Each structure stands twice: as C-alpha cells, then as structure tokens.
Coordinates of C-alpha atoms in Angstrom, one line a residue:
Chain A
X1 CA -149.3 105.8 147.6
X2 CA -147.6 104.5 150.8
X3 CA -148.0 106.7 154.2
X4 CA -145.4 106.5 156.3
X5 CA -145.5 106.8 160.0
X6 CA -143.1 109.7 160.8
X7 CA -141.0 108.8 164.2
X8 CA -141.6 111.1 166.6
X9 CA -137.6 111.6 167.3
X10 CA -136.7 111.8 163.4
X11 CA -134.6 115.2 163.0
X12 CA -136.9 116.3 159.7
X13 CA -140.3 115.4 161.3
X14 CA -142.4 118.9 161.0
X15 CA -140.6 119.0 157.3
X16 CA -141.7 115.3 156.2
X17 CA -145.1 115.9 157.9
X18 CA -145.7 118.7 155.5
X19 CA -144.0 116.6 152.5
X20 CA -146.5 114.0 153.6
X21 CA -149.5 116.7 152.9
X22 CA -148.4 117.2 149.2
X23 CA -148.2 113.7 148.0
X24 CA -151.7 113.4 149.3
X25 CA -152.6 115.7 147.4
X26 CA -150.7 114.4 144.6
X27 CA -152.3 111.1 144.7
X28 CA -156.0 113.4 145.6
X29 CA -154.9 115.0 141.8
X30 CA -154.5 118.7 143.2
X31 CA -151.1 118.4 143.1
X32 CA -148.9 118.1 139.5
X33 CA -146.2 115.9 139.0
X34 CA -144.4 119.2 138.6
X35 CA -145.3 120.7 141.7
X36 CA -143.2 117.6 143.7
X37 CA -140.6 118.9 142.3
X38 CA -141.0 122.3 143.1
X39 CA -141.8 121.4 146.4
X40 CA -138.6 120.2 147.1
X41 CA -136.6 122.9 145.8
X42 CA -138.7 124.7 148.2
X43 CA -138.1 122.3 151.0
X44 CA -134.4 122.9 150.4
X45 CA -134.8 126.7 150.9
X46 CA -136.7 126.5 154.0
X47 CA -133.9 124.6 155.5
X48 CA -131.2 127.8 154.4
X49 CA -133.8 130.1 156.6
X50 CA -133.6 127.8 159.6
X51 CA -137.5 126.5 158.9
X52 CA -139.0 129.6 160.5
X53 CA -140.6 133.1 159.8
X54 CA -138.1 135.7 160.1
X55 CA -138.1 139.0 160.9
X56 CA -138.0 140.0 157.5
X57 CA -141.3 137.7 156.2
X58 CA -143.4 138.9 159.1
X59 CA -142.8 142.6 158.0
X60 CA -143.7 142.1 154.2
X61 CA -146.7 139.6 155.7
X62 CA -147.9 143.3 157.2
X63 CA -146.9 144.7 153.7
X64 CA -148.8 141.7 152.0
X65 CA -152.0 142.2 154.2
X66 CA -152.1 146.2 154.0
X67 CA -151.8 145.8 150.4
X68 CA -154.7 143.4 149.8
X69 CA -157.1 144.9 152.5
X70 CA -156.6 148.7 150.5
X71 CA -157.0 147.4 146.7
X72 CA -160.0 148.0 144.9
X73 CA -160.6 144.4 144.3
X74 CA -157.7 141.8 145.3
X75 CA -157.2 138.5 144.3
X76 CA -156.1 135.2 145.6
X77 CA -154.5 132.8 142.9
X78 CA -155.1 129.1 144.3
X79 CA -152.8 126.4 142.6
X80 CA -152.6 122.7 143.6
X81 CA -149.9 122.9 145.7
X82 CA -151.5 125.7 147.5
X83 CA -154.6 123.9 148.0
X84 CA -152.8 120.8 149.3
X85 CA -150.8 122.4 151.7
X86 CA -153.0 125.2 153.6
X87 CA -156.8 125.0 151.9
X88 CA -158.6 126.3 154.6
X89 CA -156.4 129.0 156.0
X90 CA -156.6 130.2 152.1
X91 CA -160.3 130.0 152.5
X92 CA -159.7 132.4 155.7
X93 CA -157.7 135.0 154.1
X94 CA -159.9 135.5 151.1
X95 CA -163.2 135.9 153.1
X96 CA -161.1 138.4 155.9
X97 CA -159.3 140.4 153.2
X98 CA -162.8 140.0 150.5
X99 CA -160.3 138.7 148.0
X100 CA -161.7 136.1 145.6
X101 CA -160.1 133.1 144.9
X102 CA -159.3 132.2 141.5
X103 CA -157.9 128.3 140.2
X104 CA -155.4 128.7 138.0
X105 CA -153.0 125.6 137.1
X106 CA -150.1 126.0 135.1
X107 CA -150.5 122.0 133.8
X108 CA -154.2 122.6 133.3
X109 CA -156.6 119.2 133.4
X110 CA -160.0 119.1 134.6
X111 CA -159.7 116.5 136.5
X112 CA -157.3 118.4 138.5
X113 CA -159.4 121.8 138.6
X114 CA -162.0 119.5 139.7
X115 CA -160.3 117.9 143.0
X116 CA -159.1 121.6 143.8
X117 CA -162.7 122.9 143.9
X118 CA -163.7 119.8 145.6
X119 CA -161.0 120.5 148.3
X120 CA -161.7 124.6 148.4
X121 CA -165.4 124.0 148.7
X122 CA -165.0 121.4 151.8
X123 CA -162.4 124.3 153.0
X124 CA -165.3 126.2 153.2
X125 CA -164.9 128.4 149.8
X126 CA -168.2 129.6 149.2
X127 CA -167.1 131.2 145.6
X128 CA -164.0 130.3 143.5
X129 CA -163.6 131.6 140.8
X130 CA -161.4 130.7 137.0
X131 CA -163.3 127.2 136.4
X132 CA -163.9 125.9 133.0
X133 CA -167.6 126.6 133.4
X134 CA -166.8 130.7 133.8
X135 CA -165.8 132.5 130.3
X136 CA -162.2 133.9 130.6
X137 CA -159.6 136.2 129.2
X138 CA -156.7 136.1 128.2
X139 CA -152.9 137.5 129.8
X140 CA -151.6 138.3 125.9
X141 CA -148.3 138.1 127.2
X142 CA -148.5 134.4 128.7
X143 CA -147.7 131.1 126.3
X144 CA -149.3 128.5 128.8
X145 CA -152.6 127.5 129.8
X146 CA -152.2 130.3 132.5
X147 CA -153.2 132.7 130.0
X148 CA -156.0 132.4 130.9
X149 CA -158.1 134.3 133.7
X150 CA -161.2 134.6 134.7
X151 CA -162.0 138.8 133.7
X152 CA -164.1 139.2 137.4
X153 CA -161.3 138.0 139.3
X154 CA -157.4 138.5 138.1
X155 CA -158.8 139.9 134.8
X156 CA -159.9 142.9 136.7
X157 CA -157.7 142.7 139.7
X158 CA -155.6 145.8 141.6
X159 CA -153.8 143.5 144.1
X160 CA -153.1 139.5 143.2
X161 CA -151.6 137.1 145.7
X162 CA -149.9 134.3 144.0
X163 CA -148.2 132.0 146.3
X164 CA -146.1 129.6 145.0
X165 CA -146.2 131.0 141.4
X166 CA -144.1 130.2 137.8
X167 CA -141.8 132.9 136.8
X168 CA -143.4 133.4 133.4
X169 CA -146.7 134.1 135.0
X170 CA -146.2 136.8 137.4
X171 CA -143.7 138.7 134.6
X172 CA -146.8 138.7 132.6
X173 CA -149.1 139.7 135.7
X174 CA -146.6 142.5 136.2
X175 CA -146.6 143.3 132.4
X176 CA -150.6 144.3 132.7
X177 CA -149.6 146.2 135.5
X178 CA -150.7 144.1 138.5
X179 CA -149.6 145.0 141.9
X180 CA -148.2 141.2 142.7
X181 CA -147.8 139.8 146.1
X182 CA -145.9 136.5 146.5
X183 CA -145.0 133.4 149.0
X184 CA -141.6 132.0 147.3
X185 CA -139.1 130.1 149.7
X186 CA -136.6 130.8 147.2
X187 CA -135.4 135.2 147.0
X188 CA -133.7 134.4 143.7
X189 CA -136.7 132.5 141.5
X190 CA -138.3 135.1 138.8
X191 CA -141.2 135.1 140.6
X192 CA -139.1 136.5 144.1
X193 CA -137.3 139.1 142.2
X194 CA -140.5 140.5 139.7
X195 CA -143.1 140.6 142.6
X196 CA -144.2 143.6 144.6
X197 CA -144.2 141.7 147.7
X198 CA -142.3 138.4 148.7
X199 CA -143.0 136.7 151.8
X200 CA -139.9 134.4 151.7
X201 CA -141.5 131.9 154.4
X202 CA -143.3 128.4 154.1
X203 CA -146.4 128.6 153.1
X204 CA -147.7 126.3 155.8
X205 CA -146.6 129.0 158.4
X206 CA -146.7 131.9 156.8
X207 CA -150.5 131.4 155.8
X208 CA -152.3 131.6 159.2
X209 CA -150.0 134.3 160.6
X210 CA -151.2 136.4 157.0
X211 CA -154.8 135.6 158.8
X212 CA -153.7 136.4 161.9
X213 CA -152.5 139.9 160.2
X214 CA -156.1 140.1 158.4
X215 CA -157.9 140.1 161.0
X216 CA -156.1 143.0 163.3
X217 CA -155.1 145.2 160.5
X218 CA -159.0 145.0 158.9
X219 CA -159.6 148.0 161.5
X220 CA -156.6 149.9 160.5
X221 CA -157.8 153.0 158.4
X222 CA -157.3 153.4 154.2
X223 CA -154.0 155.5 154.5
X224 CA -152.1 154.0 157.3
X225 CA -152.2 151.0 155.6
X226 CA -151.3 152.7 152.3
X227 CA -148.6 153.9 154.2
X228 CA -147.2 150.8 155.0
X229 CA -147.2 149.7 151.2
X230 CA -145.6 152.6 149.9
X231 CA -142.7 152.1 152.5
X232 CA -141.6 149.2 151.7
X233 CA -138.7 147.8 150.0
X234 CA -138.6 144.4 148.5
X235 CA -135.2 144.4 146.8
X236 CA -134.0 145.1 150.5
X237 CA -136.8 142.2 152.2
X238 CA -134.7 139.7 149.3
X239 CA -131.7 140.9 150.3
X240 CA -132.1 140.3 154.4
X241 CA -133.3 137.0 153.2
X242 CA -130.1 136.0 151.2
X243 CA -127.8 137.5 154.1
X244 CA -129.3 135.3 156.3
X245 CA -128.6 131.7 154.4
X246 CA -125.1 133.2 154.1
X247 CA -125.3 133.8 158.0
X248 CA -126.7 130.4 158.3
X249 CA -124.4 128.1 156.2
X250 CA -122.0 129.8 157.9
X251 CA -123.1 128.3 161.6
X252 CA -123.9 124.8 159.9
X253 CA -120.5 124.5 158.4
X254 CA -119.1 124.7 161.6
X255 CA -121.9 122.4 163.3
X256 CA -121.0 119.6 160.5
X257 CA -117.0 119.7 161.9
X258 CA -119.0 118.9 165.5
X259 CA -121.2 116.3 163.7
X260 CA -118.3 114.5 162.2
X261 CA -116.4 114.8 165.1
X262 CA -119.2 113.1 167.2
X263 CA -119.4 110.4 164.6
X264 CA -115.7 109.6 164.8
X265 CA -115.9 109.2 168.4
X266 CA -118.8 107.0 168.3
X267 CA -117.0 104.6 166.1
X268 CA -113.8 104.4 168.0
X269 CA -116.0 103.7 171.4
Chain B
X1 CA -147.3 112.4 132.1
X2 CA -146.8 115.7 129.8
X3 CA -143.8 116.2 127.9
X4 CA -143.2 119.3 127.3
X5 CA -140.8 121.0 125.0
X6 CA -138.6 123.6 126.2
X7 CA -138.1 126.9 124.4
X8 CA -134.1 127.1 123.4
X9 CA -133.8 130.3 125.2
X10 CA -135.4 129.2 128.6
X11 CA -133.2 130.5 131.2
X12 CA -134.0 127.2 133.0
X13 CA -133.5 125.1 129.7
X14 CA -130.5 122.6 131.5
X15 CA -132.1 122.1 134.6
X16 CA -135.6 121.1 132.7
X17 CA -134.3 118.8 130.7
X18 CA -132.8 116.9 133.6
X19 CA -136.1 117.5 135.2
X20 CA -137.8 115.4 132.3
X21 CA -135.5 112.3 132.8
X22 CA -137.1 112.0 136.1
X23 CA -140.3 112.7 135.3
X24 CA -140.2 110.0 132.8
X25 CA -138.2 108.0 135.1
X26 CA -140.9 108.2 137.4
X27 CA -143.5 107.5 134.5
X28 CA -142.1 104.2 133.8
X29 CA -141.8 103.9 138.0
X30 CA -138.1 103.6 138.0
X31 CA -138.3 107.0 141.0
X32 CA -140.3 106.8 143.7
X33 CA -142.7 109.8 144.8
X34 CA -140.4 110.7 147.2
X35 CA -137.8 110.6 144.2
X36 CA -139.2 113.6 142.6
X37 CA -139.1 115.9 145.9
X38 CA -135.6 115.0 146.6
X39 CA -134.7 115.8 143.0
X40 CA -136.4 119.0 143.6
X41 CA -134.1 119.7 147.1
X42 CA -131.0 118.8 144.7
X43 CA -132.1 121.3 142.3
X44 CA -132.1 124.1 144.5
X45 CA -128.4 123.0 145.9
X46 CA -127.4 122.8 142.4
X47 CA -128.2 126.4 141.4
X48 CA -126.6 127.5 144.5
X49 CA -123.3 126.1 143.8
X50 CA -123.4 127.7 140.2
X51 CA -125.1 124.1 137.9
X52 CA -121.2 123.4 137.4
X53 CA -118.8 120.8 138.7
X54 CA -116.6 123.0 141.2
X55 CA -112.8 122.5 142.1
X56 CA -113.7 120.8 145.2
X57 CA -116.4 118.1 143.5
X58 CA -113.3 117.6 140.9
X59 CA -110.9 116.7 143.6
X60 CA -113.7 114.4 145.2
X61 CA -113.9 112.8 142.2
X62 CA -110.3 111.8 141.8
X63 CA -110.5 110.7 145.8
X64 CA -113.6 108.6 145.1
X65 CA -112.2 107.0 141.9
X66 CA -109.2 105.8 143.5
X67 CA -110.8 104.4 146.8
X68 CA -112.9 102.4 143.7
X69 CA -110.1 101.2 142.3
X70 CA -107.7 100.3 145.1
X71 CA -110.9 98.3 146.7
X72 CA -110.9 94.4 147.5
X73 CA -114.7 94.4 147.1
X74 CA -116.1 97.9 146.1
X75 CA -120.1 97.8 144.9
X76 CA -121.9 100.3 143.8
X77 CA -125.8 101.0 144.6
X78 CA -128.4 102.1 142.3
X79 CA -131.5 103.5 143.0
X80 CA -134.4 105.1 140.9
X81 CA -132.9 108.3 140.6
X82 CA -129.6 107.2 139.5
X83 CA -130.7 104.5 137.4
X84 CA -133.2 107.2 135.9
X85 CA -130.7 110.4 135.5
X86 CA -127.3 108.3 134.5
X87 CA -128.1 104.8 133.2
X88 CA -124.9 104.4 131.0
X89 CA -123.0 106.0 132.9
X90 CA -123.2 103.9 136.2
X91 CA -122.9 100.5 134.0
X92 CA -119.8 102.2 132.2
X93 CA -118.3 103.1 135.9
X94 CA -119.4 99.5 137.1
X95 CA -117.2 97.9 134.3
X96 CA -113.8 100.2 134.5
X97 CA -113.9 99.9 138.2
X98 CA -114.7 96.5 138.7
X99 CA -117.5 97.3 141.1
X100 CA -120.7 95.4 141.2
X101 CA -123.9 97.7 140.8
X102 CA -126.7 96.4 143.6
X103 CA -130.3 97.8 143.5
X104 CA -131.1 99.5 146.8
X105 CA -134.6 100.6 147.0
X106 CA -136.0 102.8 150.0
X107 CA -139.4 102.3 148.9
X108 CA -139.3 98.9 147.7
X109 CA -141.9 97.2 145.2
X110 CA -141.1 94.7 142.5
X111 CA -142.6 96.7 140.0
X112 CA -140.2 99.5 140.8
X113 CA -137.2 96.6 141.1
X114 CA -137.9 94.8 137.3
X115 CA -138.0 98.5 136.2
X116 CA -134.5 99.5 137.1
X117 CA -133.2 96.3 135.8
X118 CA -134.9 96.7 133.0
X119 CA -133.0 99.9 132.4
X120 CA -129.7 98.9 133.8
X121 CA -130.1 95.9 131.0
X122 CA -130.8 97.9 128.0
X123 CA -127.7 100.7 129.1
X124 CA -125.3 97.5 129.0
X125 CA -125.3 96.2 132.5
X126 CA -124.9 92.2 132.7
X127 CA -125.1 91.4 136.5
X128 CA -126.8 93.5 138.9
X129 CA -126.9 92.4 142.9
X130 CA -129.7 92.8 145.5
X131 CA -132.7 91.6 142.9
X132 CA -135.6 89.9 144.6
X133 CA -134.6 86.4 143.5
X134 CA -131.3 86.1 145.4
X135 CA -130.4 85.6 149.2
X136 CA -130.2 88.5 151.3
X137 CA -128.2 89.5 154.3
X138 CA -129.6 92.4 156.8
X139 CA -128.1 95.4 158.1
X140 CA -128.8 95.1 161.5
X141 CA -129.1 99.3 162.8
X142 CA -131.6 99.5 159.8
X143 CA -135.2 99.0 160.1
X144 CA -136.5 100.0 156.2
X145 CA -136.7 97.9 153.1
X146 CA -132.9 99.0 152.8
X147 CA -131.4 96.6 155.7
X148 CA -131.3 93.9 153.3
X149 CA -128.3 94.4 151.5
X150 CA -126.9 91.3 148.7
X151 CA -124.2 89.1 150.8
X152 CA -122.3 88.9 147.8
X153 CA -122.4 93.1 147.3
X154 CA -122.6 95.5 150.0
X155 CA -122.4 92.9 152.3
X156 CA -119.1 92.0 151.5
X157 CA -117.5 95.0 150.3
X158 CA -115.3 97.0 151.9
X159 CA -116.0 100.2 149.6
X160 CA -119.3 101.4 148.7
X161 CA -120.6 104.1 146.6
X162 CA -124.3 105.1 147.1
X163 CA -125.1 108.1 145.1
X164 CA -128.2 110.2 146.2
X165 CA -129.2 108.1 149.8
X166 CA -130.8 108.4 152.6
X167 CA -129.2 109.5 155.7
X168 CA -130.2 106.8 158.0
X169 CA -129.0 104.3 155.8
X170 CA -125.6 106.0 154.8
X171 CA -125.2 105.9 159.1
X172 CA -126.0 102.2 159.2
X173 CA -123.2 101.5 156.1
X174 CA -120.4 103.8 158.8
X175 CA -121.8 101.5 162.1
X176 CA -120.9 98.5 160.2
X177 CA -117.7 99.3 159.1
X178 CA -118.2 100.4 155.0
X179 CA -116.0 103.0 153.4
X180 CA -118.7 105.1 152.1
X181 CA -118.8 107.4 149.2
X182 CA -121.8 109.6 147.7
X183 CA -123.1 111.9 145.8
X184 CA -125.0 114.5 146.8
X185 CA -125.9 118.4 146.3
X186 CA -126.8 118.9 150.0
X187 CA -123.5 119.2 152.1
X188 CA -125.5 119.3 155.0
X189 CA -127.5 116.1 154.4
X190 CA -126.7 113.6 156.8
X191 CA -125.5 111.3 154.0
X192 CA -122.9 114.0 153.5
X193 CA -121.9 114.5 156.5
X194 CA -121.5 111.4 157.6
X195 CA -119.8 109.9 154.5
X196 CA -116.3 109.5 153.8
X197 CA -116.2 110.8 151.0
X198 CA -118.7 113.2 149.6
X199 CA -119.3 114.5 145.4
X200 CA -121.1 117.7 145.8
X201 CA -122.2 117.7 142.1
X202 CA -125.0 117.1 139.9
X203 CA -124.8 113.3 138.9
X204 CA -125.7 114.5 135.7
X205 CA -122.3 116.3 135.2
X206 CA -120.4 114.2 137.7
X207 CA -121.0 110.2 136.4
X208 CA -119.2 111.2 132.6
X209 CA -116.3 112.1 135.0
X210 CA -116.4 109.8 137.3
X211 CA -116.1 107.1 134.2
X212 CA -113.4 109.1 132.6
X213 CA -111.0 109.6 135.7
X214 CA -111.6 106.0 136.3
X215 CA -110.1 105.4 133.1
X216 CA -106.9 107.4 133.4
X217 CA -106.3 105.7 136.7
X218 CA -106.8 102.4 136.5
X219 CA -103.2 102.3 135.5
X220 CA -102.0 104.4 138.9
X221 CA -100.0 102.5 141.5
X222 CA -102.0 100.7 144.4
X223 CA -100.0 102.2 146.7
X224 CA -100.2 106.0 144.7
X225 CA -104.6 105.5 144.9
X226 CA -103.9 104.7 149.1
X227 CA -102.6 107.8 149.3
X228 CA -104.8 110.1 147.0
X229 CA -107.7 108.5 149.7
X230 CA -105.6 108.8 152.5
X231 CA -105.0 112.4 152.3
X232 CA -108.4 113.7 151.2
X233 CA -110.2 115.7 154.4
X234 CA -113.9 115.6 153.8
X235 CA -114.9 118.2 155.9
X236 CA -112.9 120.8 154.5
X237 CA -114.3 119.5 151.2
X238 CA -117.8 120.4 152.6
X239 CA -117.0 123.2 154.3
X240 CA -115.3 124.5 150.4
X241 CA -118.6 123.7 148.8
X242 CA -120.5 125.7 151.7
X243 CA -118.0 128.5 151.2
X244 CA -119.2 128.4 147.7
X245 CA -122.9 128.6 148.4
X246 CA -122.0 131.8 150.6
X247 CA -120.2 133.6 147.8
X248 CA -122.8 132.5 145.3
X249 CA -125.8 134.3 147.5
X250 CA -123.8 137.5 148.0
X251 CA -123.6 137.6 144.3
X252 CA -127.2 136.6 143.4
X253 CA -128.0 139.5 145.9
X254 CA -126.3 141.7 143.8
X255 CA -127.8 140.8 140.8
X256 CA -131.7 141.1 141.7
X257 CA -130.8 144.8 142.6
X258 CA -130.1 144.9 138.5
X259 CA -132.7 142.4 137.7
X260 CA -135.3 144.6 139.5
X261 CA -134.2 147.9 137.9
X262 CA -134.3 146.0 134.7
X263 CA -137.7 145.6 135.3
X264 CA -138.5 149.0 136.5
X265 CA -136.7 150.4 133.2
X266 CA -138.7 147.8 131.2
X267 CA -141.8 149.4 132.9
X268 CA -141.3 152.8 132.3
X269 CA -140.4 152.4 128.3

C-alpha cells in the first residue's frame, strides 16, 4: 500500500485525507474490498452536498440522538468502514448514549472481525459486542452472514444505529420491527429510504457533532426528547437533501462555463 | 477475493456484475486501490444519469469517433480500469481507428504493467506503447509516474483519448497542446471539464459503441469528421448531462415518497 503525501494546495485535500484513512484500514483488514467501493459512491455524494453538514443532517443528528438516548436499550452497529473512518468518536457515542456496540460485517472473516476489535479496543471500547466467541441469533429475514446478531445487543434492541449499512440488512432490521437510525451519503440507497432516521452527512463529520449532541441533550428529560422523535419527518429530511444536489449542480454547471473559460484564456496567453 | 453470485432479481444486478470485473481486475492487480474508489464515485454518477447511454453521451460519441479518425497520430491510453472493465473493446477500437493503445499508470509498478498487457494480449492487442522496456519522453507540468508518456504515442499524437483519468494529468495533455478526449461519469471532474471532448457514460455501455460508430464512419469524408468535431460545444454537452442529473433527483424524490409508503403498507399487513 503506497501513502501518498497530499499537497497542501490540491483542491480534494480534506476528501483524499479521508480516502487515505480507508485504505489504511483496508490494508489494517477492517476494511472489505467492497467497502472501497462503497466508499466512493459515497465520496461522490458528499461532493452533490457541497462536503458539509447541512441544515437538514444536523436536525435528524438531534432526531438520531433523542432517539437513542430515550430507547430501552439502543444499539450501535460497527462495520469496517466505520471503524476505519471515526473509531473513537464511535467509542464516544456508545459510552454517552449507553448504546453497545455490535461488529457486524456483511463479508464476514475473522481475520477481519479480529482487526476491528483490535482497532475498537485501542479506541477505547471497553465492550463490543457480535464476536464469534458470543452465541448469536439469527434476522430470519436476512440471506447473508449479517443474519446473524448477537441476541444482547441488536437481537434485543429498541433503537439501532447503522451507519453505513447494506440495503438488505436494514429492510430486514425494519422487518423485526427495529426503530433504525442511519448515516448514508446517498438519500436514494435502500438503506436512506427504509430507515427511521438518515443523517445524509459524512460520517467523518457527522460523528463527533452526534457526540457533541450526546452530551447536551443527555440532560434533556424522557418526553421532550420523545417529542422530538415523533416530529420528525424523514421522507421530507430525504427530500431537502435531493433539492439541494439539484440546487447545487445547478451552481456548478454554471461554475464549469467559468472554468472552461479560464482554461481557454490560459492557453491563448 | 469472494465471488459472489447475484440473485437474478437484485435490483442492483447490472451494476454488480460490473462491480465484479473490477474486483477481479483488481485481484489479478490490473486496478489500483485507488481504482476501486473511483469506480465506486462512477457508480454513483452512473445511477444519477439513469445506468443508460443518454442523447448527449451518443452525440459525444459520434464527435469523439470522428476526431479518432480524422487524426494524423491519435493514441489511446489504457489504464487498470479500462483494461479491467472493456478489454476487447479498447483493442477492437485501437484497430478500426488506427490508434495506438499506450499503458498509462498513475500508480505505477511493473507488476501492475505485465498485468494489463497480459490482458490487452489475450483480448487481441499486438502492439501496446509506454511498456517499461521502451524509451520515454516526459511531460514536463507533470510530476507523477504519468509525465512519462511513449515518444512514439502520446508524445507524438495530436489526438488522445484517455478514458477514466486523472485531472492533473488531463490539464498537463491541454498545456502541451493534445486534443483530448475522455470518458467519464463525473461532469464536474476536472478531466471533464477541462477536456475537449467529454463521454458522460458508463465505459461499459459506451466502448461497444464507440467500436461500432467507428465502423460506420471510417468511410465519412475527412473534411465531413472536421466538421462533426468542429461544431461539437462541450460545455453545453456537460451542462445537458448536469441538466439530466437534476431531473433524475426531482424524480427519485418522488419516488421514495412511494417507496416509503410501500413500506409503511408492507408494515401494517
């Protein structure tokens, strides 16, 4: 695995500092060959919604936290890329909101399990659980080695968080009658459209504001924060999402007349 | 590497499969790490412009076919992507069009060289430019592995088609004069922007064209190609294929209002 130093003036620096995080962790195992991929469908998203955190992803980040600090007994879902890209700010939110975490890959090897409990536990996890050592149940409505859960974590679960997840995993979560809140860069996957909550944002910064969020809503009583949940609307969060890429590839269309423009001039100097 | 096989009725059953060819690609290190990301950003691109080849790609097509053939010295460069998605189909454009292939690697090592020509031999191709064992020239505004270029390929030609590249190195082809035509989901990349001519399509769907217009007109008038190339505007092109993207979203929008209630009916039954 090469590293490649990053020039400071290189117009995707922040993006190809975080792309430089998941191949470590690709070539550290956490990562799957897959979840390259699916990282850069995601980059590709975060560049439609100008590569911050809207308006609309800080209000269901409220929405994500009230729900997860009212359950009966939340759960975090860890994957690789997950682990790769914010393990201890994960580590945060599951010891603020008392949320477990749980492993669960969708290309299951143990070598990979391993290197994300390695990582977790030098995050600072104290507990994780869904590792091949626990016993584990099984989502009858999943196919893949995702089926699987561990029955004190996502088995019993109210609440699940599960950033970055596969479409055929949180239709089965929602089948069981999970309450399922999401980080997914792009409003249309299955996993967007099926979840309770999406927090279209990156999870790089979306993580330690949902911290941020933990820690000054923890004081806020039971129903206020029921409240909050029961008002709000996701189709209408996935829709302000979408209306902004429209918004935006409307402003870079014009900026790429400018850019060609500035090009042309160049070469006739 | 798992193979996995995809369930006929996967509502992502296209996009997978192309998803394994560089995933094995990459397994017999024809793609770069990198590769595999920026396949991922394509993928996103490609769903937003529908996974078909649009009007405006079509017309590209026909511009980029004739600036090909009404060439003194056109080349075309292969990377691992292109040598791992459309094999054939590159050598078969190579040999209608007359235009040299030449390996171009952004992250260069010989085993990742001898791989590609190892493919490009066994899909047909007898000569391929810019291998390790011949001379090299250097593009001087390019500092990566990519400033060497074959003197008797892209440093000669006058017309050059580099599918899926990089943006500084597209820049460094304009500052030295090239005629530059790509391929590439993202029309805000800066290869896009800055080429001449831009395919906004899936290489996948957009190579079996490519070879099959090059067919029809390798019988057109010189003079007739000049002025398909002449009158093509590339930034209305982009623009058209951003217009696209817009329209797309405000229709996806509509459709997770139905998806969601499908779900909700599904819920209740």
């Amino acid at each position: 695995m090469v590293e490649i130093e990053i020039p400071e003036n290189h117009p995707r620096k922040v993006s190809l500092e975080i792309r430089e995080k998941i191949i470590k962790g690709y070539s550290t195992h956490e990562v799957a060959t897959a979840g390259l991929l699916a990282h850069g469908r995601g980059e590709a998203f975060d560049y439609l919604i100008g590569e911050k955190t809207n308006d609309f992803a800080k209000q269901a980040i409220a929405v994500a936290v009230a729900a997860l600090l009212s359950a009966h007994h939340p759960v975090i879902s860890v994957n690789g890329n997950v682990c790769a890209l914010v393990p201890e700010e994960i580590v945060q939110l599951s010891e603020i909101t008392g949320a477990p975490l749980e492993i669960n890959l969708f290309y299951y090897r143990k070598e990979r399990e391993d290197a994300i409990l390695r990582a977790l536990k030098s995050a600072g996890a104290k507990e994780i659980l869904g590792t091949h050592d626990k016993p584990s149940e099984i989502i009858p409505e999943l196919k893949s080695n995702r089926r699987k859960v561990d029955p004190n974590g996502i088995g019993s679960a109210d609440v699940v968080l599960v950033p970055l997840e596969d479409g055929d995993r949180t239709e089965a979560l929602k089948a069981i009658g999970k309450y399922v809140i999401t980080i997914d860069l792009n409003p249309m996957s299955r996993t967007a459209v099926y979840s309770d909550v999406t927090i279209v944002d990156n999870i790089i910064r979306c993580l330690p504001l949902m911290v941020e969020r933990a820690s000054e809503m923890k004081i806020t009583p039971h129903d206020e924060l029921l409240k909050i949940v029961e008002n709000f609307d996701n189709e209408k969060n996935l829709a302000d999402s979408m209306e902004l890429m429209k918004t935006r590839l409307g402003d870079l269309s014009k900026d790429i007349g400018l850019l060609r423009q500035k090009k042309l001039l160049g070469a006739n100097e």
